[in-house]
């Protein structure tokens, strides 16, 4: 049970790491292939006796590079998934910036009430977008349109856009967890990032070092 809890608590982090690693690997391979074939063409020009061998390798690498037209489309799709996973990750880790200077002037019960109202608003927004985007995905599923440069590999547009309802469903779940914590008096607000407080901490830390 504890293992499942740890997996759930770090679900977004693991998937974000996977997406970043995949994007980096695909881009790295594409860039290497687009620059490597020129090396073999240069070697072929220098050593005429082995020119056919080097030209054959260069042509092979060039062919692989030209066949990777899908890499840009895949990277864009993965980046879109990264954004929507990042939304849920930001909610879970309090990474989104909050403007609550006036709220903090109120008493704890009032802060708690405002936090509940704000959380309900966020839940409503996330739920609305999740449902609406799911209808959009259903329309794309019915249309059966292939994804840009990925359609001939069997990747459809609805495969990529599925992240929108899924991402907002994750946001809804994370805000639900916050709502429950506020009801249990485990926190008073949404727990958003406070840039001013963070800046003061960094400044104090710097002064202590001096």
Protein backbone atom coordinates (compact mmCIF):
# COMPACT_ATOMS: atom_id res chain seq x y z
CA UNK A 1 0.00 0.00 0.00
CA UNK A 2 2.80 2.40 0.88
CA UNK A 3 4.50 1.62 -2.44
CA UNK A 4 1.31 2.47 -4.35
CA UNK A 5 1.02 5.68 -2.34
CA UNK A 6 4.57 6.68 -3.25
CA UNK A 7 3.89 5.94 -6.92
CA UNK A 8 0.73 8.06 -6.81
CA UNK A 9 2.49 10.91 -5.00
CA UNK A 10 5.24 11.00 -7.63
CA UNK A 11 3.20 10.00 -10.69
CA UNK A 12 3.56 13.35 -12.46
CA UNK A 13 7.28 13.59 -11.69
CA UNK A 14 7.97 10.14 -13.16
CA UNK A 15 6.00 10.85 -16.33
CA UNK A 16 7.55 14.30 -16.75
CA UNK A 17 11.02 12.75 -16.44
CA UNK A 18 10.06 10.14 -19.06
CA UNK A 19 8.75 12.81 -21.45
CA UNK A 20 11.85 14.98 -21.03
CA UNK A 21 14.16 12.00 -21.54
CA UNK A 22 12.30 10.92 -24.68
CA UNK A 23 12.28 14.44 -26.14
CA UNK A 24 16.00 14.81 -25.43
CA UNK A 25 16.87 11.42 -26.92
CA UNK A 26 14.83 11.93 -30.11
CA UNK A 27 16.23 15.43 -30.66
CA UNK A 28 19.78 14.27 -29.94
CA UNK A 29 19.58 11.40 -32.45
CA UNK A 30 18.05 13.67 -35.09
CA UNK A 31 20.74 16.35 -34.67
CA UNK A 32 23.55 13.77 -34.69
CA UNK A 33 22.28 12.12 -37.87
CA UNK A 34 21.88 15.48 -39.60
CA UNK A 35 25.50 16.34 -38.89
CA UNK A 36 27.21 12.95 -39.03
CA UNK A 37 26.75 12.17 -42.72
CA UNK A 38 28.84 15.19 -43.71
CA UNK A 39 31.79 13.65 -41.88
CA UNK A 40 31.69 10.56 -44.08
CA UNK A 41 31.30 12.64 -47.23
CA UNK A 42 34.40 14.60 -46.18
CA UNK A 43 36.30 11.34 -45.58
CA UNK A 44 35.20 10.10 -49.00
CA UNK A 45 36.61 13.24 -50.64
CA UNK A 46 39.95 12.85 -48.83
CA UNK A 47 40.48 9.13 -49.44
CA UNK A 48 39.42 8.43 -52.99
CA UNK A 49 40.36 4.77 -52.68
CA UNK A 50 37.71 4.25 -50.02
CA UNK A 51 35.27 6.85 -51.33
CA UNK A 52 32.57 4.33 -52.24
CA UNK A 53 32.64 2.89 -48.73
CA UNK A 54 32.39 6.26 -47.03
CA UNK A 55 29.77 7.55 -49.49
CA UNK A 56 27.67 4.46 -48.81
CA UNK A 57 27.79 5.10 -45.05
CA UNK A 58 27.05 8.80 -45.55
CA UNK A 59 24.10 8.04 -47.83
CA UNK A 60 22.75 5.55 -45.29
CA UNK A 61 22.96 8.08 -42.45
CA UNK A 62 21.44 10.80 -44.65
CA UNK A 63 18.55 8.47 -45.47
CA UNK A 64 17.93 7.82 -41.80
CA UNK A 65 18.00 11.56 -41.07
CA UNK A 66 15.54 12.30 -43.87
CA UNK A 67 13.24 9.54 -42.67
CA UNK A 68 13.05 11.15 -39.20
CA UNK A 69 10.64 13.86 -40.31
CA UNK A 70 8.38 12.47 -37.59
CA UNK A 71 10.81 13.55 -34.87
CA UNK A 72 9.69 17.21 -34.84
CA UNK A 73 6.01 16.23 -34.69
CA UNK A 74 6.73 13.73 -31.92
CA UNK A 75 8.69 16.30 -29.93
CA UNK A 76 5.83 18.80 -30.21
CA UNK A 77 3.33 16.18 -29.08
CA UNK A 78 5.49 15.19 -26.12
CA UNK A 79 5.92 18.86 -25.21
CA UNK A 80 2.14 19.26 -25.18
CA UNK A 81 1.87 16.28 -22.84
CA UNK A 82 4.61 17.81 -20.71
CA UNK A 83 2.60 21.02 -20.31
CA UNK A 84 -0.55 19.29 -19.10
CA UNK A 85 1.29 16.96 -16.78
CA UNK A 86 3.07 20.05 -15.49
CA UNK A 87 -0.29 21.62 -14.58
CA UNK A 88 -1.12 18.78 -12.21
CA UNK A 89 2.45 18.66 -10.93
CA UNK A 90 2.32 22.39 -10.15
CA UNK A 91 -0.90 21.94 -8.17
CA UNK A 92 0.51 19.02 -6.17
CA UNK A 93 3.83 20.70 -5.37
CA UNK A 94 2.43 24.24 -4.87
CA UNK A 95 4.40 25.37 -7.89
CA UNK A 96 1.77 27.79 -9.21
CA UNK A 97 2.16 31.39 -8.09
CA UNK A 98 -0.51 32.67 -5.73
CA UNK A 99 -1.59 36.26 -5.11
CA UNK A 100 -2.84 36.16 -1.54
CA UNK A 101 -1.39 39.20 0.19
CA UNK A 102 -4.86 40.43 1.24
CA UNK A 103 -6.05 36.94 2.17
CA UNK A 104 -3.19 36.55 4.65
CA UNK A 105 -4.38 39.65 6.50
CA UNK A 106 -7.57 37.81 7.45
CA UNK A 107 -8.00 35.44 10.37
CA UNK A 108 -7.36 31.71 9.98
CA UNK A 109 -11.09 30.77 9.76
CA UNK A 110 -11.63 33.39 7.05
CA UNK A 111 -8.53 32.20 5.19
CA UNK A 112 -9.89 28.67 5.40
CA UNK A 113 -13.28 29.75 4.03
CA UNK A 114 -11.63 31.66 1.18
CA UNK A 115 -9.44 28.64 0.48
CA UNK A 116 -12.50 26.37 0.22
CA UNK A 117 -14.25 28.79 -2.15
CA UNK A 118 -11.13 29.18 -4.27
CA UNK A 119 -10.65 25.42 -4.36
CA UNK A 120 -14.25 24.91 -5.45
CA UNK A 121 -13.73 27.43 -8.25
CA UNK A 122 -10.60 25.58 -9.38
CA UNK A 123 -12.45 22.26 -9.22
CA UNK A 124 -15.28 23.70 -11.30
CA UNK A 125 -12.88 25.07 -13.90
CA UNK A 126 -10.84 21.86 -14.12
CA UNK A 127 -13.97 19.73 -14.33
CA UNK A 128 -15.49 21.93 -17.04
CA UNK A 129 -12.36 21.84 -19.19
CA UNK A 130 -11.95 18.09 -18.66
CA UNK A 131 -15.52 17.34 -19.81
CA UNK A 132 -15.44 19.79 -22.73
CA UNK A 133 -12.06 18.56 -23.96
CA UNK A 134 -13.25 14.95 -23.70
CA UNK A 135 -16.06 15.81 -26.13
CA UNK A 136 -13.41 17.33 -28.42
CA UNK A 137 -11.36 14.13 -28.24
CA UNK A 138 -14.46 12.08 -29.06
CA UNK A 139 -15.03 14.23 -32.15
CA UNK A 140 -11.43 13.67 -33.30
CA UNK A 141 -11.81 9.94 -32.60
CA UNK A 142 -14.90 9.82 -34.82
CA UNK A 143 -13.16 11.81 -37.56
CA UNK A 144 -10.17 9.44 -37.51
CA UNK A 145 -7.65 12.09 -38.59
CA UNK A 146 -3.99 11.11 -38.52
CA UNK A 147 -1.48 13.19 -36.57
CA UNK A 148 0.96 15.44 -38.41
CA UNK A 149 3.89 13.36 -39.78
CA UNK A 150 2.85 10.55 -37.42
CA UNK A 151 -0.34 9.36 -39.08
CA UNK A 152 1.42 6.77 -41.25
CA UNK A 153 2.72 5.20 -38.03
CA UNK A 154 -0.84 4.76 -36.77
CA UNK A 155 -0.78 7.80 -34.45
CA UNK A 156 -4.05 9.72 -34.62
CA UNK A 157 -4.82 13.25 -33.50
CA UNK A 158 -7.05 11.98 -30.70
CA UNK A 159 -4.09 10.03 -29.28
CA UNK A 160 -2.22 13.30 -28.76
CA UNK A 161 -5.15 15.46 -27.64
CA UNK A 162 -6.19 12.83 -25.09
CA UNK A 163 -3.74 14.50 -22.72
CA UNK A 164 -6.03 17.55 -22.37
CA UNK A 165 -8.94 15.80 -20.59
CA UNK A 166 -6.51 13.50 -18.79
CA UNK A 167 -4.33 16.41 -17.63
CA UNK A 168 -7.30 18.41 -16.34
CA UNK A 169 -8.71 15.29 -14.69
CA UNK A 170 -5.40 15.03 -12.81
CA UNK A 171 -5.67 18.72 -11.90
CA UNK A 172 -9.21 18.05 -10.62
CA UNK A 173 -7.95 15.14 -8.50
CA UNK A 174 -5.07 17.19 -7.04
CA UNK A 175 -7.41 20.07 -6.15
CA UNK A 176 -9.78 17.53 -4.59
CA UNK A 177 -6.92 16.40 -2.36
CA UNK A 178 -6.28 20.03 -1.36
CA UNK A 179 -10.00 20.53 -0.67
CA UNK A 180 -10.02 17.52 1.64
CA UNK A 181 -6.90 18.77 3.45
CA UNK A 182 -8.55 22.17 4.01
CA UNK A 183 -11.67 20.48 5.38
CA UNK A 184 -9.46 18.49 7.75
CA UNK A 185 -7.70 21.69 8.88
CA UNK A 186 -4.39 20.38 7.53
CA UNK A 187 -3.94 23.61 5.55
CA UNK A 188 -5.79 26.90 5.21
CA UNK A 189 -5.36 27.82 1.56
CA UNK A 190 -4.45 26.35 -1.79
CA UNK A 191 -0.80 26.19 -0.80
CA UNK A 192 0.38 28.15 -3.81
CA UNK A 193 3.90 29.47 -4.22
CA UNK A 194 4.77 32.73 -2.48
CA UNK A 195 7.48 34.53 -4.45
CA UNK A 196 7.90 37.25 -1.85
CA UNK A 197 8.44 34.75 0.97
CA UNK A 198 10.82 32.72 -1.17
CA UNK A 199 12.79 35.85 -2.03
CA UNK A 200 13.08 36.76 1.66
CA UNK A 201 14.31 33.28 2.52
CA UNK A 202 16.94 33.43 -0.22
CA UNK A 203 18.03 36.87 0.99
CA UNK A 204 18.27 35.71 4.61
CA UNK A 205 20.19 32.62 3.55
CA UNK A 206 22.64 34.82 1.63
CA UNK A 207 23.11 37.12 4.60
CA UNK A 208 23.85 34.18 6.92
CA UNK A 209 26.51 32.94 4.52
CA UNK A 210 28.19 36.34 4.57
